[in-house]
Amino acid sequence: MIKQFLKAFIYALIPKVCIYCERALSYDTKQPLCNKCISQIKFINGLVCQKCGLPLDTGGAHCYNCKKSQRKFYINFVRSVVYYLEPIVTLIHEFKYRERTYLKSFLGGELLVNWWQKNFNLFPNIDIVCCVPIHPIKHFLRGYNQAELLAVEFSNRLNLNFEPKLIKRKKFTSSQFKLSREERLQNVNNAFSINKKLIHKTVGKNILIIDDVCTTAETINQCAKPLKEAGAKNVFGLVLARDV
Ligand SMILES: [Zn+2]
Ligand SMILES: [Zn+2]
Protein backbone atom coordinates (compact mmCIF):
# COMPACT_ATOMS: atom_id res chain seq x y z
CA MET A 1 0.00 0.00 0.00
CA ILE A 2 2.73 2.45 1.07
CA LYS A 3 4.87 1.20 -1.81
CA GLN A 4 2.03 1.86 -4.27
CA PHE A 5 1.57 5.35 -2.89
CA LEU A 6 5.29 6.10 -3.05
CA LYS A 7 5.48 4.81 -6.60
CA ALA A 8 2.61 7.06 -7.68
CA PHE A 9 4.24 10.00 -5.91
CA ILE A 10 7.63 9.42 -7.54
CA TYR A 11 6.08 8.97 -10.98
CA ALA A 12 4.31 12.30 -10.51
CA LEU A 13 7.63 14.05 -9.85
CA ILE A 14 9.63 12.54 -12.69
CA PRO A 15 9.08 14.27 -16.02
CA LYS A 16 7.17 12.11 -18.46
CA VAL A 17 9.24 10.74 -21.30
CA CYS A 18 8.51 8.62 -24.36
CA ILE A 19 9.04 4.97 -23.40
CA TYR A 20 10.87 4.26 -26.63
CA CYS A 21 13.04 7.32 -27.46
CA GLU A 22 12.95 9.06 -24.05
CA ARG A 23 12.05 12.41 -25.55
CA ALA A 24 10.13 14.59 -23.07
CA LEU A 25 6.34 14.38 -23.23
CA SER A 26 3.89 17.03 -22.18
CA TYR A 27 2.43 16.54 -18.69
CA ASP A 28 -1.15 16.19 -19.81
CA THR A 29 -0.54 13.50 -22.44
CA LYS A 30 -2.00 10.08 -21.81
CA GLN A 31 0.14 8.48 -24.53
CA PRO A 32 3.23 6.46 -23.54
CA LEU A 33 5.04 7.48 -26.75
CA CYS A 34 5.90 10.78 -28.41
CA ASN A 35 4.08 11.66 -31.64
CA LYS A 36 7.08 10.73 -33.76
CA CYS A 37 7.23 7.23 -32.25
CA ILE A 38 3.46 6.81 -32.53
CA SER A 39 3.74 7.64 -36.23
CA GLN A 40 6.29 4.83 -36.60
CA ILE A 41 3.90 2.12 -35.44
CA LYS A 42 3.32 -0.06 -38.47
CA PHE A 43 -0.29 -1.18 -38.81
CA ILE A 44 -1.30 -4.29 -40.76
CA ASN A 45 -3.53 -2.80 -43.41
CA GLY A 46 -3.03 -4.69 -46.66
CA LEU A 47 -3.76 -8.23 -47.79
CA VAL A 48 -3.64 -10.92 -45.13
CA CYS A 49 -4.06 -14.68 -45.07
CA GLN A 50 -7.77 -15.32 -44.56
CA LYS A 51 -6.97 -17.99 -41.99
CA CYS A 52 -3.99 -17.00 -39.86
CA GLY A 53 -3.90 -13.28 -40.66
CA LEU A 54 -0.30 -13.26 -41.88
CA PRO A 55 0.35 -10.19 -44.06
CA LEU A 56 0.74 -11.20 -47.72
CA ASP A 57 2.85 -9.38 -50.30
CA THR A 58 0.96 -10.75 -53.26
CA GLY A 59 -2.65 -11.80 -53.81
CA GLY A 60 -4.28 -15.10 -52.92
CA ALA A 61 -6.50 -16.03 -50.01
CA HIS A 62 -4.02 -17.98 -47.92
CA CYS A 63 -0.36 -17.88 -46.92
CA TYR A 64 2.00 -20.65 -47.96
CA ASN A 65 1.80 -22.45 -44.64
CA CYS A 66 -1.97 -22.43 -44.39
CA LYS A 67 -2.29 -23.62 -48.00
CA LYS A 68 0.30 -26.34 -47.85
CA SER A 69 0.49 -27.72 -44.33
CA GLN A 70 -1.59 -30.42 -42.76
CA ARG A 71 -2.18 -28.08 -39.86
CA LYS A 72 -5.62 -28.39 -38.36
CA PHE A 73 -7.44 -25.15 -37.79
CA TYR A 74 -9.78 -24.98 -34.83
CA ILE A 75 -10.03 -21.21 -34.89
CA ASN A 76 -12.18 -19.64 -37.63
CA PHE A 77 -9.52 -17.04 -38.29
CA VAL A 78 -6.95 -14.80 -36.63
CA ARG A 79 -6.29 -11.10 -37.24
CA SER A 80 -3.49 -8.93 -35.89
CA VAL A 81 -3.37 -5.17 -35.52
CA VAL A 82 0.28 -4.09 -35.80
CA TYR A 83 3.62 -5.55 -36.83
CA TYR A 84 5.87 -6.65 -33.97
CA LEU A 85 8.47 -3.95 -34.71
CA GLU A 86 9.76 -0.98 -32.75
CA PRO A 87 8.41 0.95 -30.92
CA ILE A 88 5.82 -1.79 -30.25
CA VAL A 89 8.50 -4.34 -29.25
CA THR A 90 9.72 -2.07 -26.45
CA LEU A 91 6.19 -1.20 -25.37
CA ILE A 92 5.11 -4.84 -25.13
CA HIS A 93 8.33 -5.77 -23.35
CA GLU A 94 7.78 -3.07 -20.72
CA PHE A 95 4.15 -4.12 -20.39
CA LYS A 96 4.87 -7.80 -20.06
CA TYR A 97 8.08 -8.06 -18.08
CA ARG A 98 8.57 -4.74 -16.31
CA GLU A 99 5.23 -4.29 -14.58
CA ARG A 100 4.15 -1.29 -16.64
CA THR A 101 0.62 -2.59 -16.55
CA TYR A 102 -0.80 0.89 -17.15
CA LEU A 103 0.19 0.36 -20.81
CA LYS A 104 -2.95 -1.76 -21.12
CA SER A 105 -4.83 1.46 -21.74
CA PHE A 106 -2.81 2.35 -24.87
CA LEU A 107 -2.27 -1.21 -26.15
CA GLY A 108 -5.61 -2.80 -25.29
CA GLY A 109 -7.74 0.31 -25.10
CA GLU A 110 -6.52 2.35 -28.04
CA LEU A 111 -4.78 0.04 -30.52
CA LEU A 112 -7.09 -2.97 -30.18
CA VAL A 113 -10.29 -0.97 -29.78
CA ASN A 114 -9.54 1.39 -32.71
CA TRP A 115 -8.85 -1.60 -34.92
CA TRP A 116 -12.05 -3.27 -33.78
CA GLN A 117 -14.15 -0.21 -34.50
CA LYS A 118 -12.96 -0.30 -38.12
CA ASN A 119 -13.15 -4.08 -38.58
CA PHE A 120 -15.91 -5.46 -36.35
CA ASN A 121 -18.03 -6.27 -39.41
CA LEU A 122 -15.64 -9.15 -40.19
CA PHE A 123 -17.09 -10.90 -37.13
CA PRO A 124 -20.58 -11.95 -36.06
CA ASN A 125 -21.86 -10.64 -32.70
CA ILE A 126 -19.34 -11.69 -30.09
CA ASP A 127 -20.91 -13.35 -27.03
CA ILE A 128 -17.75 -13.90 -25.00
CA VAL A 129 -14.25 -12.38 -24.97
CA CYS A 130 -11.48 -14.42 -23.36
CA CYS A 131 -7.68 -14.48 -23.45
CA VAL A 132 -4.79 -16.86 -23.99
CA PRO A 133 -3.99 -18.04 -20.46
CA ILE A 134 -0.51 -18.28 -18.99
CA HIS A 135 0.51 -21.18 -16.80
CA PRO A 136 -0.33 -20.70 -13.06
CA ILE A 137 3.40 -20.81 -12.21
CA LYS A 138 4.17 -18.05 -14.70
CA HIS A 139 1.19 -16.11 -13.40
CA PHE A 140 2.53 -16.43 -9.87
CA LEU A 141 6.00 -15.24 -10.92
CA ARG A 142 4.87 -12.35 -13.13
CA GLY A 143 1.86 -11.39 -11.04
CA TYR A 144 -0.45 -10.91 -14.01
CA ASN A 145 -1.32 -12.19 -17.45
CA GLN A 146 -0.64 -9.46 -20.00
CA ALA A 147 -3.18 -10.91 -22.48
CA GLU A 148 -5.84 -10.80 -19.77
CA LEU A 149 -5.13 -7.12 -19.07
CA LEU A 150 -5.55 -6.37 -22.78
CA ALA A 151 -8.77 -8.37 -22.96
CA VAL A 152 -10.24 -6.65 -19.88
CA GLU A 153 -9.46 -3.21 -21.28
CA PHE A 154 -10.84 -4.16 -24.69
CA SER A 155 -14.09 -5.66 -23.40
CA ASN A 156 -14.70 -2.88 -20.87
CA ARG A 157 -14.41 -0.19 -23.51
CA LEU A 158 -16.63 -2.07 -25.96
CA ASN A 159 -19.06 -3.32 -23.33
CA LEU A 160 -18.45 -6.96 -24.22
CA ASN A 161 -18.73 -9.92 -21.88
CA PHE A 162 -15.27 -10.96 -20.64
CA GLU A 163 -14.74 -14.44 -19.21
CA PRO A 164 -11.26 -14.57 -17.65
CA LYS A 165 -11.09 -18.24 -16.69
CA LEU A 166 -12.64 -19.88 -19.73
CA ILE A 167 -9.46 -21.54 -21.00
CA LYS A 168 -6.85 -23.23 -18.80
CA ARG A 169 -3.24 -23.95 -19.69
CA LYS A 170 -2.35 -27.55 -18.93
CA LYS A 171 1.23 -27.60 -20.15
CA PHE A 172 4.06 -25.40 -18.98
CA THR A 173 5.38 -24.51 -22.45
CA SER A 174 8.65 -22.84 -23.25
CA SER A 175 8.55 -19.47 -24.99
CA GLN A 176 7.53 -19.80 -28.65
CA PHE A 177 10.11 -17.22 -29.66
CA LYS A 178 13.16 -19.44 -29.59
CA LEU A 179 11.60 -22.33 -31.46
CA SER A 180 11.46 -23.36 -35.10
CA ARG A 181 8.11 -23.53 -36.86
CA GLU A 182 7.79 -27.28 -36.33
CA GLU A 183 8.78 -27.02 -32.68
CA ARG A 184 6.26 -24.25 -32.16
CA LEU A 185 3.44 -26.40 -33.50
CA GLN A 186 4.46 -29.28 -31.21
CA ASN A 187 5.13 -27.08 -28.20
CA VAL A 188 1.55 -25.90 -27.77
CA ASN A 189 -0.16 -29.00 -29.11
CA ASN A 190 -2.97 -29.87 -26.68
CA ALA A 191 -1.65 -27.35 -24.18
CA PHE A 192 -5.11 -26.00 -23.28
CA SER A 193 -8.38 -27.20 -21.83
CA ILE A 194 -11.72 -25.59 -21.12
CA ASN A 195 -12.86 -24.73 -17.61
CA LYS A 196 -15.48 -27.45 -17.14
CA LYS A 197 -17.67 -25.22 -14.96
CA LEU A 198 -18.09 -22.84 -17.92
CA ILE A 199 -18.84 -25.32 -20.71
CA HIS A 200 -22.56 -24.45 -20.63
CA LYS A 201 -21.69 -20.84 -21.44
CA THR A 202 -19.87 -21.72 -24.66
CA VAL A 203 -22.39 -23.91 -26.47
CA GLY A 204 -23.53 -22.22 -29.69
CA LYS A 205 -21.62 -19.03 -28.84
CA ASN A 206 -19.28 -16.74 -30.80
CA ILE A 207 -16.05 -16.38 -28.86
CA LEU A 208 -13.14 -13.98 -29.35
CA ILE A 209 -9.72 -14.89 -27.91
CA ILE A 210 -7.20 -12.09 -27.32
CA ASP A 211 -3.41 -12.35 -27.15
CA ASP A 212 -0.50 -9.90 -27.15
CA VAL A 213 1.95 -11.34 -29.71
CA CYS A 214 1.90 -14.21 -32.17
CA THR A 215 4.06 -15.68 -34.92
CA THR A 216 2.44 -18.78 -36.40
CA ALA A 217 -0.86 -18.21 -34.53
CA GLU A 218 -0.63 -21.79 -33.29
CA THR A 219 -1.02 -20.90 -29.60
CA ILE A 220 -4.32 -19.13 -30.19
CA ASN A 221 -5.38 -21.91 -32.58
CA GLN A 222 -4.81 -24.48 -29.84
CA CYS A 223 -6.83 -22.34 -27.42
CA ALA A 224 -9.77 -22.60 -29.79
CA LYS A 225 -9.63 -26.40 -29.81
CA PRO A 226 -11.31 -27.13 -26.42
CA LEU A 227 -13.85 -24.37 -27.08
CA LYS A 228 -14.90 -25.89 -30.40
CA GLU A 229 -14.97 -29.35 -28.85
CA ALA A 230 -17.25 -28.01 -26.11
CA GLY A 231 -19.70 -26.74 -28.74
CA ALA A 232 -18.71 -23.12 -29.43
CA LYS A 233 -20.20 -21.98 -32.73
CA ASN A 234 -17.32 -19.75 -33.87
CA VAL A 235 -13.98 -18.91 -32.31
CA PHE A 236 -11.88 -15.98 -33.54
CA GLY A 237 -8.46 -14.68 -32.58
CA LEU A 238 -7.40 -11.07 -32.20
CA VAL A 239 -3.71 -10.47 -31.56
CA LEU A 240 -2.13 -7.11 -30.89
CA ALA A 241 1.20 -7.66 -32.65
CA ARG A 242 2.34 -10.03 -35.37
CA ASP A 243 5.95 -11.14 -35.50
CA VAL A 244 6.62 -11.96 -39.16
ZN1 LIG B 1 9.48 8.73 -28.90
ZN1 LIG C 1 -1.97 -18.33 -43.09
mmCIF file of C-alpha atoms and ligand atoms in Angstrom, residues 18-23 25 32-38, ligand 1:
data_model
loop_
_atom_site.group_PDB
_atom_site.id
_atom_site.type_symbol
_atom_site.label_atom_id
_atom_site.label_comp_id
_atom_site.label_asym_id
_atom_site.label_seq_id
_atom_site.Cartn_x
_atom_site.Cartn_y
_atom_site.Cartn_z
ATOM 1 C CA CYS A 18 8.513 8.624 -24.355
ATOM 2 C CA ILE A 19 9.043 4.966 -23.403
ATOM 3 C CA TYR A 20 10.872 4.261 -26.634
ATOM 4 C CA CYS A 21 13.044 7.316 -27.457
ATOM 5 C CA GLU A 22 12.945 9.059 -24.051
ATOM 6 C CA ARG A 23 12.051 12.414 -25.549
ATOM 7 C CA LEU A 25 6.339 14.380 -23.234
ATOM 8 C CA PRO A 32 3.226 6.465 -23.541
ATOM 9 C CA LEU A 33 5.036 7.481 -26.755
ATOM 10 C CA CYS A 34 5.898 10.784 -28.414
ATOM 11 C CA ASN A 35 4.079 11.664 -31.644
ATOM 12 C CA LYS A 36 7.075 10.725 -33.757
ATOM 13 C CA CYS A 37 7.232 7.226 -32.253
ATOM 14 C CA ILE A 38 3.462 6.808 -32.527
HETATM 15 ZN ZN ZN B 1 9.477 8.730 -28.897
#
